Short mmCIF file of C-alpha atoms and ligand atoms in Angstrom, two decimals:
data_model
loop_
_atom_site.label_atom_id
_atom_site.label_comp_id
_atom_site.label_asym_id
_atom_site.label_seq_id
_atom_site.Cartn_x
_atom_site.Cartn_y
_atom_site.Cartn_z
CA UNK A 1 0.00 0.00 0.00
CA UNK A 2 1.50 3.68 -0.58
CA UNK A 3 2.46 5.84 2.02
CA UNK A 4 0.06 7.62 4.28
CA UNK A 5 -0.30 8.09 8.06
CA UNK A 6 -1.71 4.52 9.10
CA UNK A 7 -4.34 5.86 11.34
CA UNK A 8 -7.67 6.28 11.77
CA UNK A 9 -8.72 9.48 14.61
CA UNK A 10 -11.26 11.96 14.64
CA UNK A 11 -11.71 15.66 15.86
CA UNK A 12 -11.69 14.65 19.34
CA UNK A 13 -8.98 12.90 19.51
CA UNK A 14 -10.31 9.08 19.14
CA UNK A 15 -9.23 6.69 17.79
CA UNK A 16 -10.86 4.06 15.76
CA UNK A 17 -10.28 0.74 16.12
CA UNK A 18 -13.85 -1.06 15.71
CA UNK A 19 -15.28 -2.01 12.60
CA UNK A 20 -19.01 -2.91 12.15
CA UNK A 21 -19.50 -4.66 8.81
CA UNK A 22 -22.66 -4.92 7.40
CA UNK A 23 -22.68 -7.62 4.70
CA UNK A 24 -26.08 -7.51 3.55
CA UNK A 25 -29.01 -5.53 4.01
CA UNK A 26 -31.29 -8.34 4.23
CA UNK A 27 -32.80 -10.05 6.74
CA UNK A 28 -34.80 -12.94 7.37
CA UNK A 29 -36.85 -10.84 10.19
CA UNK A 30 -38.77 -8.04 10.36
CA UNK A 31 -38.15 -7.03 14.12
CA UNK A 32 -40.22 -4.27 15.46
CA UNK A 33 -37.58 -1.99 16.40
CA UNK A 34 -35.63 -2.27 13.37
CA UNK A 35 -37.90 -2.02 10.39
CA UNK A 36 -38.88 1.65 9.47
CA UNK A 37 -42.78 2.46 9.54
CA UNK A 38 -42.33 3.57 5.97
CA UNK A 39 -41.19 -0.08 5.05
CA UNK A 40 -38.07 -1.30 3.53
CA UNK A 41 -36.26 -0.20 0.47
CA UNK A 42 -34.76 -3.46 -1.01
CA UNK A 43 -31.10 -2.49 -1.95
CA UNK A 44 -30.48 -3.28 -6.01
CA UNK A 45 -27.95 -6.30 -6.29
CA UNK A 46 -25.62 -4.06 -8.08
CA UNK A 47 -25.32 -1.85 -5.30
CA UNK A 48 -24.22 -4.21 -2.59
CA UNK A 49 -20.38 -4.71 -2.59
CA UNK A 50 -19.07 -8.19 -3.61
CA UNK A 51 -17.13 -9.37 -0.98
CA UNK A 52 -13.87 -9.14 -2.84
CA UNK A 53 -14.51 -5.48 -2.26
CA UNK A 54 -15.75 -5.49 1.20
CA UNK A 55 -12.38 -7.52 2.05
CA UNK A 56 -10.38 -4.77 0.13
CA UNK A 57 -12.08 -1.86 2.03
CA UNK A 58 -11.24 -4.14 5.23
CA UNK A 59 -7.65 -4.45 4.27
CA UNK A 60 -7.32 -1.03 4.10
CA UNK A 61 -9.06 -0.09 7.02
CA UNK A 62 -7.27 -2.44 9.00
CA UNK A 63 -4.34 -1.08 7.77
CA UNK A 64 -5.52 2.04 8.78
CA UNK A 65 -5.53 0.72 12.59
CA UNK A 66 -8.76 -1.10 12.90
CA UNK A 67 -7.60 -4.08 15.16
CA UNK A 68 -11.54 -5.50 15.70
CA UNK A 69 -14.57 -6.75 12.95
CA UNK A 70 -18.11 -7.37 13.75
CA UNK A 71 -19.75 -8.85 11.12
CA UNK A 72 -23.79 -7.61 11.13
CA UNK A 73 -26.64 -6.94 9.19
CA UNK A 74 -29.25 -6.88 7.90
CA UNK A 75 -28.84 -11.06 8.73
CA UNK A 76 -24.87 -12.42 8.31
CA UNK A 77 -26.11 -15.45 7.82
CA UNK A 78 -28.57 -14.75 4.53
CA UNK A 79 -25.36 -14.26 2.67
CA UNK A 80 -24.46 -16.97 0.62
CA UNK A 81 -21.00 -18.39 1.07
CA UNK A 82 -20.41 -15.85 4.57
CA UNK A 83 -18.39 -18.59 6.44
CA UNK A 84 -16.03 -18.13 3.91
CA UNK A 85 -15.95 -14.64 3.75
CA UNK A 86 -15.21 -14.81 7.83
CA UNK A 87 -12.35 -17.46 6.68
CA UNK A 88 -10.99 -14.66 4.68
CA UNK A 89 -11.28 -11.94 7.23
CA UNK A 90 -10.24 -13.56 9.90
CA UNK A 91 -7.06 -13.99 7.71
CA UNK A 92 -6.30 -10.43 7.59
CA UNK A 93 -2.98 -9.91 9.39
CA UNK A 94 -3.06 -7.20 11.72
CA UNK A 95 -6.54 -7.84 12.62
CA UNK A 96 -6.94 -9.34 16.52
CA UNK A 97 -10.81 -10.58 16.50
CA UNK A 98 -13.85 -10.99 14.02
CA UNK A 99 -16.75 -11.38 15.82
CA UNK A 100 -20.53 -12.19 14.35
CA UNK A 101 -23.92 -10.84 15.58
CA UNK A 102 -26.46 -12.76 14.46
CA UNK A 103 -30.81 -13.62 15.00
CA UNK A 104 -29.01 -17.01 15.62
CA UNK A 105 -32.28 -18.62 12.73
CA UNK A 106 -29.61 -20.15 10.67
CA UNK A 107 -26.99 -20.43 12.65
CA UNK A 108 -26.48 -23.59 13.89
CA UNK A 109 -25.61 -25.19 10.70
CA UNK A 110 -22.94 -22.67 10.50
CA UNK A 111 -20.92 -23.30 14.22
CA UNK A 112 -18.67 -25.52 12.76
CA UNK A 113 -17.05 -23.60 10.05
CA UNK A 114 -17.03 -20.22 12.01
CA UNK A 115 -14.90 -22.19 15.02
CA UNK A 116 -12.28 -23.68 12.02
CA UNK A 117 -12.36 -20.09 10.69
CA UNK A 118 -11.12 -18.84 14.06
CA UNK A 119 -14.04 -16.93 15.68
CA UNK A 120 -14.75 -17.67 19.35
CA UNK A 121 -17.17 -14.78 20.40
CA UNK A 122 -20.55 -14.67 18.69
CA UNK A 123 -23.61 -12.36 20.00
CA UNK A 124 -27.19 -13.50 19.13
CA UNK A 125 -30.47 -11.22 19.56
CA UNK A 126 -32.96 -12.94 21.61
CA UNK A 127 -35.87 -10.78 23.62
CA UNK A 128 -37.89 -12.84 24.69
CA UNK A 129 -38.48 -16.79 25.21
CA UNK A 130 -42.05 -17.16 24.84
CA UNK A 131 -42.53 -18.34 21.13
CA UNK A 132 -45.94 -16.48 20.64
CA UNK A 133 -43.83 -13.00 21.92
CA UNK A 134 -40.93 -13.64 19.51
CA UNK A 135 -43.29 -14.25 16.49
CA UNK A 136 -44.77 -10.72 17.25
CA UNK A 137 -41.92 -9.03 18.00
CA UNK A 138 -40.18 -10.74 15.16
CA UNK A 139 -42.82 -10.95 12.56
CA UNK A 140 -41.43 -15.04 12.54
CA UNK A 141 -41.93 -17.91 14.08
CA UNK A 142 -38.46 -18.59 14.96
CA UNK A 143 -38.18 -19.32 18.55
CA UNK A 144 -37.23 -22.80 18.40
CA UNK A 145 -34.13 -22.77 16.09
CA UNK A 146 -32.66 -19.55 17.87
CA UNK A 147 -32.63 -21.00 21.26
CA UNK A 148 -31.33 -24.81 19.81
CA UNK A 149 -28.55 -22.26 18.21
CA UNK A 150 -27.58 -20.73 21.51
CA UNK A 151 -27.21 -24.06 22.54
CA UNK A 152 -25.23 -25.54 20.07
CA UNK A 153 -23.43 -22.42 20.18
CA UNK A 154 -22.38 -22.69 24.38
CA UNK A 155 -21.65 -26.81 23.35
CA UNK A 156 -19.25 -25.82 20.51
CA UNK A 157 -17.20 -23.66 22.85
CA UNK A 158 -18.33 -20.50 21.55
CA UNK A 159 -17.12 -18.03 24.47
CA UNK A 160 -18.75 -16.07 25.57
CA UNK A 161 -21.99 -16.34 24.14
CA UNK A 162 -23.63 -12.82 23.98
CA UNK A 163 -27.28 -13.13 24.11
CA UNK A 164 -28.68 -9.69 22.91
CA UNK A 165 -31.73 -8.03 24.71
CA UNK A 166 -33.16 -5.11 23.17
CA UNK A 167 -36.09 -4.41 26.43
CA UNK A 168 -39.52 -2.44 25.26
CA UNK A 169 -41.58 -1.57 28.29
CA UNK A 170 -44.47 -3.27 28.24
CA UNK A 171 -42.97 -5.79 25.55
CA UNK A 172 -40.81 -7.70 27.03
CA UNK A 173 -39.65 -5.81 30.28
CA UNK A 174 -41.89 -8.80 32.35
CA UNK A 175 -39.40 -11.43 30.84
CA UNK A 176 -36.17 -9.67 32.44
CA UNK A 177 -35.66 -11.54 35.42
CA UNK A 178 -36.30 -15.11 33.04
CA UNK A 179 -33.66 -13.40 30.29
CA UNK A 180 -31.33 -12.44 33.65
CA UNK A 181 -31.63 -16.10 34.95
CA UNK A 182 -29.85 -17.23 31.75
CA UNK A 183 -26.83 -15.86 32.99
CA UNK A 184 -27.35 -18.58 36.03
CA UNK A 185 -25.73 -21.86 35.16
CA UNK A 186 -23.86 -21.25 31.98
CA UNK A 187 -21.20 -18.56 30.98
CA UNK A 188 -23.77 -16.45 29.15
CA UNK A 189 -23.32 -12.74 28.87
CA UNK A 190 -26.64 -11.42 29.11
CA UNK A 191 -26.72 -7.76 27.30
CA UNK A 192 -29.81 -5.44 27.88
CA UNK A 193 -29.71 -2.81 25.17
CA UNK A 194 -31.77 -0.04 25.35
CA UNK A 195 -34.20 0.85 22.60
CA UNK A 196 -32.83 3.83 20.42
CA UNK A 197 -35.31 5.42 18.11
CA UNK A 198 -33.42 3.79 15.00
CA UNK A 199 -36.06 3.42 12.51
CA UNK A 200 -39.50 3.06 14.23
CA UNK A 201 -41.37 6.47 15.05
CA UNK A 202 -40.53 8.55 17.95
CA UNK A 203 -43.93 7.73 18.97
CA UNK A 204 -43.01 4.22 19.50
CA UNK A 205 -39.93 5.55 21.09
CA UNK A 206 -41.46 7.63 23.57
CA UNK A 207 -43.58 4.58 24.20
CA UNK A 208 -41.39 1.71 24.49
CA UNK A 209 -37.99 3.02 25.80
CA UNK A 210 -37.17 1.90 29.13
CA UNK A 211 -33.51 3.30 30.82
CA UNK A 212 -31.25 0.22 32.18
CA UNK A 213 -31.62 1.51 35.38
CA UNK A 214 -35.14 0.45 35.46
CA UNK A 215 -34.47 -2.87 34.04
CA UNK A 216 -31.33 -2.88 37.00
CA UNK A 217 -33.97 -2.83 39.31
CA UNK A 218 -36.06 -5.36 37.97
CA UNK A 219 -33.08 -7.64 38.26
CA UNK A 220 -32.04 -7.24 41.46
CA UNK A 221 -35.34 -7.09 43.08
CA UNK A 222 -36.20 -10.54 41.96
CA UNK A 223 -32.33 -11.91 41.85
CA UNK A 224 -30.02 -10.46 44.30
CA UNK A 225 -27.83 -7.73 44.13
CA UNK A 226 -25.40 -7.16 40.87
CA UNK A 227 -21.75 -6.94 41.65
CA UNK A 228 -20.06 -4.82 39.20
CA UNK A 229 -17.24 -6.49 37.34
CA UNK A 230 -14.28 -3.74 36.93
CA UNK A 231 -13.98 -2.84 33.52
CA UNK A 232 -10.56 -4.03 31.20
CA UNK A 233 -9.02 -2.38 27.91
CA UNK A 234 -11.05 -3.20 25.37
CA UNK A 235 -14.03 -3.42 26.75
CA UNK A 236 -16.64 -2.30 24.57
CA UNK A 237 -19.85 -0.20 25.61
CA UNK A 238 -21.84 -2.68 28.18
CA UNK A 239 -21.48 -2.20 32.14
CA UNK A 240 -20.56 -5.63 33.30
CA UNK A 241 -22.42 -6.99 36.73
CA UNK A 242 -22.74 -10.30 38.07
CA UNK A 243 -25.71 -12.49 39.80
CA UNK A 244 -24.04 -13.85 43.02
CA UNK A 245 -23.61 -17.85 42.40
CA UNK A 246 -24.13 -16.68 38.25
CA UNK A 247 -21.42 -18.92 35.86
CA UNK A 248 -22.52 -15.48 33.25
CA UNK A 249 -22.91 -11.68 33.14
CA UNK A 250 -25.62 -9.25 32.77
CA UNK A 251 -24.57 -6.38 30.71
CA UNK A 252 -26.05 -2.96 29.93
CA UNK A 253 -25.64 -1.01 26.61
CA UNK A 254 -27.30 2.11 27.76
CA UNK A 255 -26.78 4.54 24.51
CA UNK A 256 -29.64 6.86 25.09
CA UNK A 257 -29.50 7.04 29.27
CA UNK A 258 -25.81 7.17 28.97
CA UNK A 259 -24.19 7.62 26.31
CA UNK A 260 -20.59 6.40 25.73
CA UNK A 261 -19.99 8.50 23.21
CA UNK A 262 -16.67 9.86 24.79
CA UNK A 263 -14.90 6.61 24.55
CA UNK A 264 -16.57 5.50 20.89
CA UNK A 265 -13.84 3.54 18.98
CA UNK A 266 -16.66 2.53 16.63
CA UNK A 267 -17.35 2.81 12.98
CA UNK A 268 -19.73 1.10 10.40
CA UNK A 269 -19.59 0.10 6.76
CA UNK A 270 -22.78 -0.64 5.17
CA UNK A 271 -23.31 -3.54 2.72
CA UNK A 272 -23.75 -0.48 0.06
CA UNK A 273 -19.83 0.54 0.62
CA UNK A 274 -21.13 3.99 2.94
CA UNK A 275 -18.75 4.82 5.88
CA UNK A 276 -20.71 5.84 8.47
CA UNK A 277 -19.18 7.64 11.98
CA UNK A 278 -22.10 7.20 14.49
CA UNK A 279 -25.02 4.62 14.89
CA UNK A 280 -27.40 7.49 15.88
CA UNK A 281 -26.28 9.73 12.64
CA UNK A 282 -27.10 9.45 8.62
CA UNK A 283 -23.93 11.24 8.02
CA UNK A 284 -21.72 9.18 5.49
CA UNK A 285 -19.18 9.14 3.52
CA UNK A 286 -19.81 6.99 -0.06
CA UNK A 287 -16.67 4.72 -0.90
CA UNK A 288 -18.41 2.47 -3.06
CA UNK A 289 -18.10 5.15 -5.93
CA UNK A 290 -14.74 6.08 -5.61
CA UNK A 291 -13.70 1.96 -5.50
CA UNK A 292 -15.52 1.35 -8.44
CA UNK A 293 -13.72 3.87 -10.75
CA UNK A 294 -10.82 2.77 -10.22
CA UNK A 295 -9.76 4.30 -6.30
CA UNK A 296 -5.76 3.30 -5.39
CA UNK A 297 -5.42 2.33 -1.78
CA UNK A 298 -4.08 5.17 -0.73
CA UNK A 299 -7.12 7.07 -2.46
CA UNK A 300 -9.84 4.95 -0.29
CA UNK A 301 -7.35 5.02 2.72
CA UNK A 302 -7.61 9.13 2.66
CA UNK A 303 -11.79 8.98 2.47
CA UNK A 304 -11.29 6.93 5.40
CA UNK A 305 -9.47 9.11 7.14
CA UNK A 306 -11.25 12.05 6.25
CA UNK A 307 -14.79 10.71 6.90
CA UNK A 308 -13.88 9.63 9.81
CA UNK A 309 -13.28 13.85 10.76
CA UNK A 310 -17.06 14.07 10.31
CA UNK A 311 -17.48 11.93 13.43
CA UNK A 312 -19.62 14.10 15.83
CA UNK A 313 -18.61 14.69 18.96
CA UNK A 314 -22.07 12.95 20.77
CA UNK A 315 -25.40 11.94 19.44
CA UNK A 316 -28.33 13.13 20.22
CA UNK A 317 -30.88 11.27 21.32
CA UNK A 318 -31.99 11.38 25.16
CA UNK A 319 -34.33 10.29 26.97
CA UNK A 320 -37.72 10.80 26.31
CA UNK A 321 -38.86 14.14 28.15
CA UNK A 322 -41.73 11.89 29.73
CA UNK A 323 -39.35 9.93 31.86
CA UNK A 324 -38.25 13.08 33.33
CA UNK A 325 -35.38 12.67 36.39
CA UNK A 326 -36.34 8.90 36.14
CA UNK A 327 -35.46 7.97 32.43
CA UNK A 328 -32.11 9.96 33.30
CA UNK A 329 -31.03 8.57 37.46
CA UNK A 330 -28.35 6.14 36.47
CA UNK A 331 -28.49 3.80 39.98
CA UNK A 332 -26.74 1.40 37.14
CA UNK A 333 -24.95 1.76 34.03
CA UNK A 334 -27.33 4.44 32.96
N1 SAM B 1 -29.65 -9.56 12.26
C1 SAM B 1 -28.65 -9.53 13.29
C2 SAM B 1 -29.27 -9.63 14.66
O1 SAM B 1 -30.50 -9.68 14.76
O2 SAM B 1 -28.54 -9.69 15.64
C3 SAM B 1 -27.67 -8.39 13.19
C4 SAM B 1 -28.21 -7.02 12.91
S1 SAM B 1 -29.13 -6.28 14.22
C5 SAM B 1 -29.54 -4.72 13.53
C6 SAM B 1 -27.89 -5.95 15.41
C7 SAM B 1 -28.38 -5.64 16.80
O3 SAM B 1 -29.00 -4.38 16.80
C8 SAM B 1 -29.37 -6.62 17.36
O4 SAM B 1 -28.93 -7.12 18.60
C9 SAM B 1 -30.61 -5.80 17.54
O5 SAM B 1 -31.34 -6.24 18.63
C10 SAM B 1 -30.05 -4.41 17.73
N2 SAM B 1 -31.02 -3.36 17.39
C11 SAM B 1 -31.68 -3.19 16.23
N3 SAM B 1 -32.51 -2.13 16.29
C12 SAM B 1 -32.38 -1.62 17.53
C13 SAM B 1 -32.97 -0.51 18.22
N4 SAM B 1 -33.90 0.24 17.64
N5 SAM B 1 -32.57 -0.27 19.49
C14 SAM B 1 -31.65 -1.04 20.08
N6 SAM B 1 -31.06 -2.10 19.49
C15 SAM B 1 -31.42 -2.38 18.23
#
């Protein structure tokens, strides 16, 4: 590769090291919290980068300092032949970890091939484990396969296992202390997410947001107190606590309460070659273009670099005004 400064930092100082790769922008779900009211716009074929060009934009970027992948959606798993894109990736020198976050529908079939191609941590999205819940929050019936996947997942020595919770008051909040008590006799890592307004209205927002110190509560009132684990380098976003007697964690990704903006490492690629700085933002920088006519390296490594500068410095999205002091009184992780 030519010569330019082999880092990735924005304004503020940060410095990005986290890459979230989306490699499709389908899915084979049509979760409540992800799909826009207006619908979905079906990306043309032609649009989506072949993976010979999402590995070269990888390359670079990795070159650029990104030390950690996670490969997301839309579904991983629709993508034909994705185990041995992750064979690939995995591959790239310089690169520490790729890491998968998956619905978990398909992905049993797959555990074998992701351990040979070297990835040990995988997080699956699961919010709820009544079947009748998951098919409305899900729009499928696909309870059955997603939980036989976690536990394929735990028997292949996947570790951890990240289980994913995204909790919607009066959704699923009354299933916290059953999602918690996962974290009970195996190594799970339990995650509670908190709903961001990503998509769905700010109507269903305002509605179904609930702060993780509200779901903190629920836990401990029905399972003892949660012991905070101290935090290591390279620990991402979630607070870390731990059930007394618990083999697992329970984790909180508090974005809206709590933002960890300060300490953001993270940036995204979408499956349509768009850089994007912040999860909460539409800013983005198009590289698909640029590769396609004929971009050097050194070219694509500069709109890196320089879209990266658009990074802002917080998002922002709070808390909905109707929680008042509540929504933002952080007992725990925020
Ligand atoms: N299809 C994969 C899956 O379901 O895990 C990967 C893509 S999905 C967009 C990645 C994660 O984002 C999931 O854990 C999902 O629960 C979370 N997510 C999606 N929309 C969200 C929202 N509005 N608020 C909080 N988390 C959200």
């Amino acid at each position: 590769m030519d010569n330019h400064p082999r880092k990735l930092e924005d304004r503020y100082g940060r410095k990005l090291t986290y890459l979230r790769l989306s490699v499709t922008d389908r899915c084979n779900l049509r979760c409540m919290y992800c799909i826009p009211r207006t619908g979905i716009q079906k990306v043309q074929h032609a649009d989506v980068l072949s993976y010979e060009e999402l590995f070269r934009l990888c390359r670079i970027a990795v070159d650029l300092g990104i030390n950690k992948i996670r490969v997301t959606g839309g579904e991983p798993l629709v993508r034909i032949d994705i185990d041995k894109f992750l064979l690939q990736l995995a591959n790239i020198s310089g690169l520490s970890e790729v890491t998968l976050t998956t619905n978990g529908v398909l992905l049993s079939s797959f555990l074998e091939s992701f351990k040979a191609a070297g990835i040990r941590r995988i997080n699956i999205s699961l919010d709820t484990l009544v079947r009748g819940k998951y098919e409305f929050i899900t729009g499928r019936d696909c309870l059955p396969p997603v939980l036989d996947s976690i536990d394929r997942a735990y028997k292949a020595g996947f570790d951890p296992v990240k289980i994913n919770v995204v909790v919607m008051r009066g959704i699923n909040d009354d299933e916290v202390e059953d999602l918690a008590r996962l974290s009970m006799d195996r190594p799970f890592h339990i995650r509670f997410i908190e709903y961001m307004p990503m998509g769905g209205s700010s109507q269903d927002f305002t509605d179904l947001y609930m702060p993780s110190s509200e779901v903190a509560v629920l836990i401990e009132e029905a399972l003892g107190s949660l012991d905070p684990i101290p935090a290591k380098k390279g620990d991402g976003p979630a607070r870390r606590y731990k059930i007394k007697g618990a083999a697992g964690e329970i984790g909180f990704i508090s974005a809206v309460s709590n933002h960890f903006c300060a300490s953001c490492n993270r940036l995204r690629l979408t499956a349509t070659g768009r850089l994007r700085t912040c999860l909460l933002s539409d800013m983005e920088t198009d590289l698909k273009s640029p590769l396609r006519q004929g971009a050097s390296d050194s070219e694509l490594a500069g709109l890196f670099q320089n879209g990266v500068l658009q990074k802002p410095e917080r998002h922002s999205i709070g808390v909905p005004d109707s929680l008042g002091i509540k929504g933002r009184m952080s007992a725990i992780g925020g």
